[in-house]
Coordinates of C-alpha atoms in Angstrom, one line a residue:
M149 CA 87.3 103.8 69.5
K150 CA 87.6 100.1 70.3
A151 CA 84.4 98.1 69.8
Q152 CA 83.0 97.4 73.3
Q153 CA 82.4 93.8 74.2
T154 CA 79.5 92.6 76.2
S155 CA 79.0 89.5 78.3
Q156 CA 75.4 88.6 78.1
W157 CA 75.0 85.1 79.4
P158 CA 73.8 82.6 78.7
V159 CA 75.0 82.6 75.1
P160 CA 73.5 79.8 72.9
V161 CA 76.3 77.6 71.7
S162 CA 75.9 75.3 68.7
I163 CA 78.1 73.3 66.4
A164 CA 77.1 72.3 62.9
P165 CA 76.0 68.7 62.9
D166 CA 78.5 67.6 60.2
T167 CA 81.4 69.3 62.1
L168 CA 80.3 67.6 65.3
T169 CA 80.1 64.2 63.6
E170 CA 83.6 64.8 62.2
I171 CA 85.0 65.7 65.7
Q172 CA 83.3 62.6 67.3
S173 CA 84.6 60.3 64.6
E174 CA 88.1 61.6 64.9
L175 CA 88.0 61.2 68.7
A176 CA 86.7 57.6 68.3
R177 CA 89.4 56.7 65.8
D178 CA 92.3 58.2 67.8
W179 CA 91.0 56.6 71.0
A180 CA 90.9 53.2 69.4
Q181 CA 94.5 53.7 68.2
V182 CA 95.6 54.6 71.8
C183 CA 93.8 51.6 73.2
E184 CA 95.4 49.3 70.7
K185 CA 98.9 50.5 71.4
A186 CA 98.1 50.3 75.2
Q187 CA 97.1 46.6 74.8
Q188 CA 100.3 45.9 73.0
G189 CA 102.4 47.8 75.5
Q190 CA 103.6 50.2 72.8
L191 CA 102.5 53.6 74.1
E192 CA 105.2 56.2 73.9
C193 CA 105.6 59.4 75.9
P194 CA 103.5 62.2 74.3
K195 CA 105.3 65.3 73.0
D196 CA 104.4 67.2 76.1
R197 CA 107.1 68.1 78.7
R198 CA 104.8 67.2 81.5
F199 CA 104.9 63.5 80.5
S200 CA 108.4 63.1 79.3
G201 CA 110.1 61.7 82.4
E202 CA 111.4 58.2 82.9
A203 CA 108.6 57.3 85.3
W204 CA 106.0 58.0 82.7
A205 CA 107.9 56.0 80.0
A206 CA 108.1 53.0 82.4
S207 CA 104.3 52.9 83.1
Q208 CA 101.8 52.0 80.4
P209 CA 98.8 52.8 82.7
A210 CA 100.2 56.3 83.3
L211 CA 100.8 56.8 79.6
L212 CA 97.3 55.7 78.9
A213 CA 96.0 58.3 81.3
A214 CA 98.3 61.0 79.7
H215 CA 97.2 60.1 76.1
S216 CA 93.5 60.0 77.2
Y217 CA 93.9 63.4 78.8
L218 CA 95.6 65.0 75.8
L219 CA 93.1 63.5 73.4
S220 CA 90.2 64.8 75.5
A221 CA 91.8 68.3 75.7
R222 CA 92.3 68.5 72.0
T223 CA 88.7 67.5 71.3
M224 CA 87.3 70.1 73.7
F225 CA 89.4 72.8 72.0
R226 CA 88.2 71.6 68.6
M227 CA 84.6 72.0 69.8
V228 CA 85.3 75.5 71.0
D229 CA 86.8 76.4 67.7
A230 CA 83.8 74.9 65.8
A231 CA 81.2 76.6 68.0
S232 CA 78.9 79.1 66.3
V233 CA 79.5 82.0 68.7
P234 CA 80.9 85.6 68.4
D235 CA 84.7 85.8 68.6
A236 CA 84.6 87.5 72.0
V237 CA 82.5 84.6 73.4
R238 CA 84.8 82.1 71.7
S239 CA 87.9 83.7 73.4
R240 CA 86.2 83.4 76.8
L241 CA 85.1 79.8 76.1
R242 CA 88.7 78.9 75.1
F243 CA 90.1 80.6 78.2
S244 CA 87.6 78.7 80.5
V245 CA 88.3 75.4 78.8
M246 CA 92.0 76.0 79.1
Q247 CA 91.6 76.5 82.9
W248 CA 89.7 73.3 83.3
V249 CA 92.0 71.3 81.0
E250 CA 95.2 72.5 82.8
A251 CA 93.7 71.8 86.2
M252 CA 92.7 68.2 85.3
S253 CA 96.1 67.1 84.0
P254 CA 97.2 63.7 85.5
T255 CA 100.3 65.4 86.7
N256 CA 98.3 67.4 89.3
F257 CA 97.1 64.4 91.3
L258 CA 99.2 62.0 93.4
A259 CA 97.4 58.8 92.2
S260 CA 97.9 59.6 88.5
N261 CA 101.5 61.1 88.7
P262 CA 104.0 58.2 88.6
E263 CA 106.9 60.6 89.3
A264 CA 105.3 61.8 92.6
L265 CA 104.2 58.2 93.5
G266 CA 107.8 57.0 92.9
L267 CA 109.2 59.6 95.1
F268 CA 106.6 58.8 97.8
L269 CA 107.7 55.2 97.8
Q270 CA 111.4 55.9 97.5
T271 CA 111.4 58.4 100.5
Q272 CA 108.9 56.3 102.5
G273 CA 106.4 59.2 102.5
E274 CA 108.9 62.0 103.3
S275 CA 108.3 63.7 99.9
L276 CA 104.6 64.0 100.6
Q277 CA 105.2 65.3 104.1
A278 CA 107.6 67.9 102.7
G279 CA 104.9 68.8 100.2
M280 CA 102.3 69.3 102.9
R281 CA 104.8 71.6 104.7
N282 CA 105.2 73.6 101.5
L283 CA 101.4 73.8 101.1
L284 CA 100.9 75.0 104.7
S285 CA 103.7 77.6 104.2
D286 CA 102.0 78.9 101.1
L287 CA 98.6 79.0 102.8
Q288 CA 100.2 81.2 105.4
K289 CA 101.7 83.5 102.8
G290 CA 98.5 83.5 100.8
R291 CA 100.2 82.7 97.5
L292 CA 101.8 79.9 95.5
S293 CA 105.6 79.9 95.8
Q294 CA 107.3 80.0 92.4
T295 CA 110.8 80.5 93.6
D296 CA 113.0 80.0 96.7
E297 CA 112.7 83.5 98.2
S298 CA 115.2 82.9 101.1
G299 CA 118.3 83.9 99.2
F300 CA 117.1 87.3 97.9
R301 CA 117.7 90.6 99.7
L302 CA 116.7 94.0 98.4
G303 CA 119.7 96.3 98.4
E304 CA 122.1 93.3 98.6
N305 CA 121.6 91.1 95.6
L306 CA 118.5 92.7 94.1
A307 CA 118.0 96.4 93.5
A308 CA 121.6 96.7 94.5
S309 CA 122.9 99.4 92.2
Q310 CA 124.6 102.1 94.2
G311 CA 122.5 105.3 94.6
A312 CA 120.3 107.4 96.8
V313 CA 116.7 108.5 97.2
V314 CA 116.7 112.2 96.4
F315 CA 113.0 113.0 96.5
E316 CA 109.7 111.4 97.8
N317 CA 106.0 112.2 98.0
R318 CA 102.9 110.2 98.8
L319 CA 103.1 108.2 95.4
M320 CA 106.8 107.6 94.7
Q321 CA 110.4 108.1 95.5
V322 CA 113.0 109.2 93.0
I323 CA 116.4 107.3 93.0
Q324 CA 119.5 108.8 91.5
Y325 CA 122.2 106.2 90.8
A326 CA 125.9 106.8 91.3
P327 CA 128.1 107.1 88.2
S328 CA 130.5 104.3 87.4
T329 CA 132.5 106.1 84.7
P330 CA 134.8 109.1 85.0
S331 CA 132.6 111.1 82.6
V332 CA 128.9 111.0 81.8
H333 CA 126.6 112.5 79.2
A334 CA 125.0 115.8 80.2
R335 CA 121.4 114.7 79.7
P336 CA 120.2 112.1 82.2
L337 CA 117.8 109.2 81.8
L338 CA 114.7 108.8 83.9
M339 CA 113.2 105.3 84.1
V340 CA 109.5 104.9 84.7
P341 CA 108.6 101.3 85.7
P342 CA 105.0 100.0 85.9
C343 CA 103.3 100.7 89.2
I344 CA 101.7 97.3 89.2
N345 CA 105.1 95.8 90.2
K346 CA 108.3 97.1 91.9
F347 CA 110.9 99.0 89.9
Y348 CA 113.7 96.5 90.4
I349 CA 112.8 94.4 87.3
L350 CA 115.1 97.1 85.8
D351 CA 117.7 96.6 88.5
L352 CA 117.9 92.9 89.2
Q353 CA 121.1 91.1 90.2
P354 CA 124.5 92.5 89.3
G355 CA 125.1 91.5 85.7
N356 CA 121.4 91.3 85.0
S357 CA 120.5 94.9 85.6
L358 CA 119.5 97.5 82.9
V359 CA 120.3 100.2 85.4
E360 CA 123.8 98.9 86.0
Y361 CA 124.3 98.6 82.2
A362 CA 123.0 102.1 81.5
V363 CA 125.3 103.6 84.1
S364 CA 128.3 101.7 82.7
Q365 CA 127.6 103.4 79.4
G366 CA 128.1 106.8 80.8
L367 CA 124.4 107.7 81.5
T368 CA 123.2 109.4 84.6
V369 CA 120.1 107.3 85.6
F370 CA 117.1 108.3 87.7
M371 CA 114.4 105.8 88.7
I372 CA 110.9 106.1 90.0
S373 CA 110.1 103.7 92.9
W374 CA 106.3 103.6 93.2
R375 CA 104.8 103.4 96.6
N376 CA 102.9 100.2 97.4
P377 CA 99.6 101.5 98.9
L378 CA 98.3 99.5 101.9
P379 CA 94.8 99.3 103.3
N380 CA 93.8 102.0 105.8
E381 CA 96.8 104.2 105.1
D382 CA 96.6 108.0 105.6
G383 CA 97.1 110.4 102.8
G384 CA 94.2 109.3 100.6
I385 CA 96.4 107.2 98.3
D386 CA 93.6 104.7 97.9
A387 CA 91.6 107.4 96.0
C388 CA 94.5 108.5 93.7
T389 CA 93.6 108.9 90.1
W390 CA 95.4 108.6 86.7
E391 CA 95.9 112.3 86.9
D392 CA 97.6 112.1 90.3
Y393 CA 100.0 109.5 89.0
L394 CA 100.9 111.7 86.0
E395 CA 101.2 114.9 87.9
E396 CA 102.7 113.8 91.3
G397 CA 104.5 110.8 89.8
V398 CA 105.9 111.1 86.3
L399 CA 106.0 114.8 85.7
T400 CA 107.3 115.5 89.2
A401 CA 110.1 113.0 88.7
V402 CA 110.9 114.6 85.3
K403 CA 111.2 117.9 87.1
V404 CA 113.5 116.5 89.8
A405 CA 115.8 114.8 87.4
G406 CA 116.1 117.9 85.3
A407 CA 116.8 120.2 88.3
I408 CA 119.5 117.9 89.7
S409 CA 121.2 117.5 86.4
G410 CA 120.8 121.1 85.4
Q411 CA 119.2 120.2 82.1
K412 CA 116.1 121.8 80.6
Q413 CA 115.3 118.5 78.9
I414 CA 116.0 114.9 80.0
N415 CA 115.6 111.6 78.3
A416 CA 112.9 109.2 79.6
L417 CA 112.2 105.5 79.4
G418 CA 109.0 103.8 80.3
F419 CA 108.3 100.0 80.7
C420 CA 104.9 98.4 80.2
V421 CA 102.2 100.5 82.0
G422 CA 105.0 102.8 83.0
G423 CA 105.4 103.6 79.3
T424 CA 101.7 104.3 78.9
M425 CA 101.9 106.7 81.9
L426 CA 105.0 108.3 80.6
A427 CA 103.6 109.0 77.1
S428 CA 100.4 110.3 78.7
A429 CA 102.3 112.6 81.0
L430 CA 104.4 114.0 78.1
A431 CA 101.2 114.6 76.1
L432 CA 99.8 116.5 79.1
A433 CA 103.0 118.6 79.3
K434 CA 102.7 119.3 75.6
A435 CA 99.2 120.5 76.0
R436 CA 100.5 123.1 78.4
G437 CA 103.3 124.2 76.1
E438 CA 106.0 122.3 77.8
S439 CA 108.6 119.9 76.3
P440 CA 110.6 118.4 79.3
V441 CA 111.9 115.3 77.4
A442 CA 114.3 115.2 74.5
A443 CA 114.1 111.5 73.6
L444 CA 111.6 108.9 74.6
T445 CA 112.0 105.1 75.0
L446 CA 109.1 102.8 75.4
L447 CA 109.6 99.1 76.3
T448 CA 106.7 96.6 75.7
T449 CA 104.3 99.5 75.9
M450 CA 100.8 99.9 74.5
L451 CA 99.4 103.2 73.5
D452 CA 97.1 101.6 70.9
F453 CA 95.1 98.9 72.7
C454 CA 93.6 97.4 69.5
D455 CA 94.8 94.0 70.4
T456 CA 95.3 93.3 74.1
G457 CA 96.2 89.6 73.7
V458 CA 95.1 87.1 76.3
L459 CA 93.9 89.9 78.7
D460 CA 91.1 90.6 76.3
V461 CA 89.0 87.8 77.9
F462 CA 88.5 90.1 80.9
V463 CA 87.6 93.2 78.9
D464 CA 83.9 94.1 78.6
E465 CA 81.5 96.8 79.7
V466 CA 80.0 94.6 82.5
H467 CA 83.5 94.1 84.1
A468 CA 84.3 97.8 83.8
Q469 CA 81.0 98.8 85.5
W470 CA 81.5 96.3 88.2
R471 CA 85.0 97.6 89.0
E472 CA 83.8 101.2 88.9
R473 CA 81.1 100.4 91.4
Q474 CA 83.5 98.5 93.6
L475 CA 86.6 100.8 93.4
G476 CA 85.8 103.9 91.4
A477 CA 85.4 106.2 94.4
G478 CA 88.3 104.7 96.4
G479 CA 89.8 101.5 97.7
L480 CA 92.5 99.2 96.5
M481 CA 92.8 96.7 93.7
S482 CA 94.7 94.0 95.5
A483 CA 98.1 92.7 94.5
R484 CA 97.0 89.2 95.3
E485 CA 94.1 89.4 92.7
L486 CA 96.4 91.0 90.1
N487 CA 99.1 88.4 90.6
T488 CA 96.6 85.5 90.5
T489 CA 95.1 86.9 87.3
F490 CA 98.5 87.1 85.5
S491 CA 99.5 83.7 86.7
F492 CA 96.4 82.0 85.3
L493 CA 97.1 83.5 81.9
R494 CA 99.7 80.8 81.7
P495 CA 98.4 78.2 84.2
S496 CA 100.6 75.3 83.1
E497 CA 103.8 77.2 83.6
L498 CA 103.0 79.5 86.5
V499 CA 100.5 77.5 88.5
W500 CA 100.2 73.7 88.0
N501 CA 103.8 72.8 87.5
Y502 CA 104.5 74.3 91.0
V503 CA 101.5 72.4 92.5
A504 CA 103.0 69.1 91.2
D505 CA 106.6 69.9 92.2
N506 CA 106.1 71.8 95.5
Y507 CA 103.2 69.8 96.9
L508 CA 103.1 66.3 95.4
K509 CA 106.9 65.9 95.1
G510 CA 107.9 68.0 98.1
R511 CA 110.5 70.0 96.3
Q512 CA 111.6 73.5 96.9
P513 CA 111.4 75.7 93.8
A514 CA 114.7 77.0 92.5
P515 CA 115.8 80.5 93.2
F516 CA 115.0 82.8 90.3
D517 CA 115.2 86.6 90.5
I518 CA 112.5 87.3 88.0
L519 CA 110.0 85.1 89.8
Y520 CA 110.9 86.7 93.1
W521 CA 110.1 90.1 91.6
N522 CA 106.9 88.7 90.0
A523 CA 105.7 87.7 93.5
D524 CA 106.5 91.1 94.9
S525 CA 103.5 92.9 93.3
T526 CA 101.7 95.9 94.5
N527 CA 98.2 97.1 95.3
L528 CA 96.7 99.8 93.0
P529 CA 94.4 102.7 93.9
G530 CA 90.9 101.9 92.6
P531 CA 90.2 105.2 90.8
F532 CA 93.6 104.9 89.0
F533 CA 92.8 101.3 87.9
T534 CA 89.2 101.9 86.8
W535 CA 90.2 104.9 84.7
Y536 CA 93.0 103.0 83.0
F537 CA 90.8 99.9 82.4
R538 CA 88.0 101.8 80.7
N539 CA 90.0 104.4 78.7
T540 CA 92.6 102.0 77.4
Y541 CA 91.6 98.3 77.4
L542 CA 87.9 98.8 77.0
E543 CA 87.5 101.9 74.8
N544 CA 91.0 102.5 73.4
R545 CA 90.6 106.2 73.7
L546 CA 94.2 107.1 74.6
K547 CA 95.5 106.9 71.0
D548 CA 92.9 109.3 69.7
P549 CA 93.7 113.1 69.6
G550 CA 91.7 114.5 72.4
G551 CA 90.2 111.1 73.2
V552 CA 90.9 111.5 76.9
S553 CA 91.3 114.5 79.2
V554 CA 93.5 114.7 82.2
G555 CA 92.6 117.3 84.7
G556 CA 90.2 118.8 82.2
V557 CA 93.0 119.1 79.6
P558 CA 92.5 117.1 76.3
I559 CA 95.7 115.3 75.4
D560 CA 97.1 114.2 72.1
L561 CA 99.9 111.7 71.9
G562 CA 100.5 112.9 68.4
A563 CA 101.9 116.1 69.9
I564 CA 104.9 114.2 71.2
D565 CA 107.4 115.0 68.4
V566 CA 110.7 113.9 70.0
P567 CA 112.6 110.8 68.7
C568 CA 111.2 107.6 70.1
Y569 CA 112.7 104.1 70.6
L570 CA 110.1 101.4 70.7
Y571 CA 110.8 97.9 71.8
G572 CA 108.5 94.8 71.7
S573 CA 109.0 91.2 72.6
R574 CA 108.0 88.7 69.9
E575 CA 106.4 86.1 72.3
D576 CA 104.9 88.7 74.6
H577 CA 101.4 87.6 75.8
I578 CA 100.8 90.8 77.8
V579 CA 101.7 93.4 75.2
P580 CA 101.5 91.7 71.8
W581 CA 104.4 93.0 69.7
R582 CA 102.1 94.1 66.9
S583 CA 100.3 96.3 69.4
A584 CA 103.6 97.7 70.6
Y585 CA 104.5 98.5 66.9
L586 CA 101.1 100.1 66.1
S587 CA 101.4 102.2 69.2
G588 CA 104.1 104.1 67.4
R589 CA 101.5 105.5 65.0
A590 CA 100.0 107.5 67.8
L591 CA 103.2 109.5 68.2
G592 CA 104.1 112.5 66.1
A593 CA 107.7 111.5 66.1
P594 CA 110.3 109.5 64.2
V595 CA 110.3 105.9 65.6
R596 CA 112.9 103.3 65.8
F597 CA 111.3 99.9 66.4
V598 CA 113.2 96.9 67.7
L599 CA 111.7 93.4 68.1
G600 CA 113.4 91.2 70.7
A601 CA 113.0 87.5 71.2
S602 CA 111.2 85.8 74.1
G603 CA 108.4 87.2 76.3
H604 CA 107.3 90.2 78.2
I605 CA 110.0 90.0 80.9
A606 CA 112.7 87.7 79.6
G607 CA 112.8 89.6 76.3
V608 CA 113.5 92.9 78.2
V609 CA 115.9 91.5 80.8
N610 CA 118.6 90.3 78.3
P611 CA 122.1 91.6 79.3
P612 CA 124.9 91.5 76.7
S613 CA 127.1 89.5 79.0
R614 CA 125.0 86.4 78.6
N615 CA 125.0 86.6 74.7
K616 CA 121.5 85.1 74.5
R617 CA 118.6 85.4 72.1
S618 CA 118.5 87.9 69.3
Y619 CA 116.6 91.0 68.0
Q620 CA 115.3 92.3 64.7
V621 CA 115.5 95.7 63.2
A622 CA 114.9 97.2 59.8
G623 CA 117.4 99.4 58.0
G624 CA 117.7 103.0 59.0
E625 CA 117.2 104.8 62.3
S626 CA 113.4 105.3 62.0
V627 CA 110.5 103.2 60.6
D628 CA 107.9 104.1 58.0
M629 CA 105.0 103.6 60.4
S630 CA 102.5 103.4 57.5
Q631 CA 103.9 99.9 57.0
E632 CA 101.9 97.1 58.6
P633 CA 103.7 95.2 61.3
D634 CA 104.1 92.0 59.3
N635 CA 105.4 94.0 56.3
W636 CA 108.0 95.6 58.6
L637 CA 108.9 92.2 59.9
E638 CA 109.7 90.9 56.4
R639 CA 112.2 93.6 55.9
T640 CA 114.1 93.1 59.1
D641 CA 117.6 91.8 59.8
T642 CA 118.1 89.4 62.7
I643 CA 121.0 90.2 65.0
A644 CA 122.3 87.7 67.5
G645 CA 122.6 88.7 71.2
S646 CA 121.2 91.4 73.4
W647 CA 119.4 94.5 72.1
W648 CA 120.7 96.6 75.0
P649 CA 123.8 97.9 73.0
D650 CA 121.5 99.1 70.3
L651 CA 119.5 101.0 72.9
A652 CA 122.6 102.4 74.5
R653 CA 124.0 103.6 71.1
W654 CA 120.6 105.3 70.3
L655 CA 120.4 106.9 73.7
K656 CA 124.0 108.3 73.5
T657 CA 123.1 110.1 70.3
H658 CA 120.4 112.0 72.2
S659 CA 122.2 112.5 75.5
G660 CA 124.4 115.5 74.8
P661 CA 128.1 116.0 75.4
M662 CA 130.3 114.3 78.0
R663 CA 131.3 116.0 81.2
K664 CA 133.1 115.0 84.4
A665 CA 130.9 112.8 86.6
R666 CA 129.8 114.2 89.9
T667 CA 130.2 111.9 92.8
R668 CA 127.7 113.9 94.9
L669 CA 124.2 112.7 94.5
G670 CA 121.1 115.0 94.8
S671 CA 121.5 118.8 95.1
T672 CA 120.9 121.6 97.6
R673 CA 117.2 121.7 96.6
Y674 CA 116.9 117.9 96.5
P675 CA 119.2 116.5 99.2
V676 CA 119.8 112.7 99.8
I677 CA 117.0 111.2 101.9
E678 CA 118.3 107.7 102.2
D679 CA 120.4 105.1 100.4
A680 CA 118.9 103.2 97.4
P681 CA 116.8 101.2 97.0
G682 CA 114.8 103.2 99.6
R683 CA 111.9 102.4 101.9
Y684 CA 109.0 102.3 99.4
V685 CA 110.3 99.3 97.5
R686 CA 110.5 97.2 100.7
V687 CA 106.8 97.4 101.5
R688 CA 105.2 94.1 100.8
A689 CA 101.5 93.9 99.8
T690 CA 99.1 92.4 102.3

């Protein structure tokens, strides 16, 4: 079980006198050097992209403010690192200091941002007026705009893969995609996305869609489209539990895909929380003597929550109990709160640069499909969220045989004995790649582990046509999971380009013989309800 953290405040914070003296002396020395260069007019732009523009280089006072800010920030972080406090408290201190430091950057204020001031003078105030219009628009939306949303349309240039909804219930719709090849593999692939966001991260624009690519490889693809629960809706969705999502969501979708394709076993792919739900559902099925999936793919998924990365600052018993009192019996964890939390994990990139560009400079953010999807988050039922938070992030019980029960049935991930393809992203701050790797130890199955470049989303959405990034694999189809992650890493080969072809090759070996593609979607038992992407994905959180 994961060691539970506590947040008992106030926590006494102390720094050894010699260390504090050293930090103070270094600050005084570096500040004197900055002041000397400023007096001589020789300050250069810092190695920080925020201060790299021509307007900064042309203004010694602005550069002095930038250097002063960076020097102060470095000193504050040094003090946090030197503080005599438990590691859990240090992480929270560092996170809090980061929020303050990023908020106080000179780029965030008109008077100390020479680029914004220059635009203000050049446009005779029009840039600031445009910025205020942007601010008012965002206040009406209740969120910060990170992309120009006007050019995106679901079903037209996002989530546009041809298909149909063939099943729906109170939690989800099942989409079946139309074949694009004359013949297809007999065994279909069901994709299980996270319910914290919409499914179309796996079906972005044409040429940037994992669904489109999988279909082009001769795979019959099904997709779960989770419902976005809204306040005061009928059906009791705000009281749905982890068990409900496994039973009415994942396992029901598995049954639908198998029935339509006529296969006793299908293949299944889970992404992020969707992967955690998928593995849990398969363990539940195993506990009942059922094996509905022949091969399992998990993308940036944690089953072992030993290291939860930057999210660890929110994980403690006090927070868990608060959420359980607030939402444990029903209610919604709001999309706005979830989205804000994830944005402030990387405040410089996902918050303050948009404040400077959108409001101070009056610019419109560029259109970007991933950021449009990121803003289209969903509410979560409170009982689902609180169970997930306690049993995974806080107590890390899911990986232990019988560590959790679903519907009174103890589950064991080790009972999942089908071949598994695990993918992690090397710079992932949501699912650290070592946690993704170690999660493979919870499974009783041969594991192929692939490590892609970039982060949580950009690493996954990497189509071959763009020939970007790279991935790392070790020799052979499966990994000796007794190896530590870093030992595995030392033995890998780096392959240029997308990892998608590697996944497609692996899936094809587990997808059965080829047969003529059927153009008719659904079946007599599961007739077409509506065209993809369906109604559920179009519901915006309020």
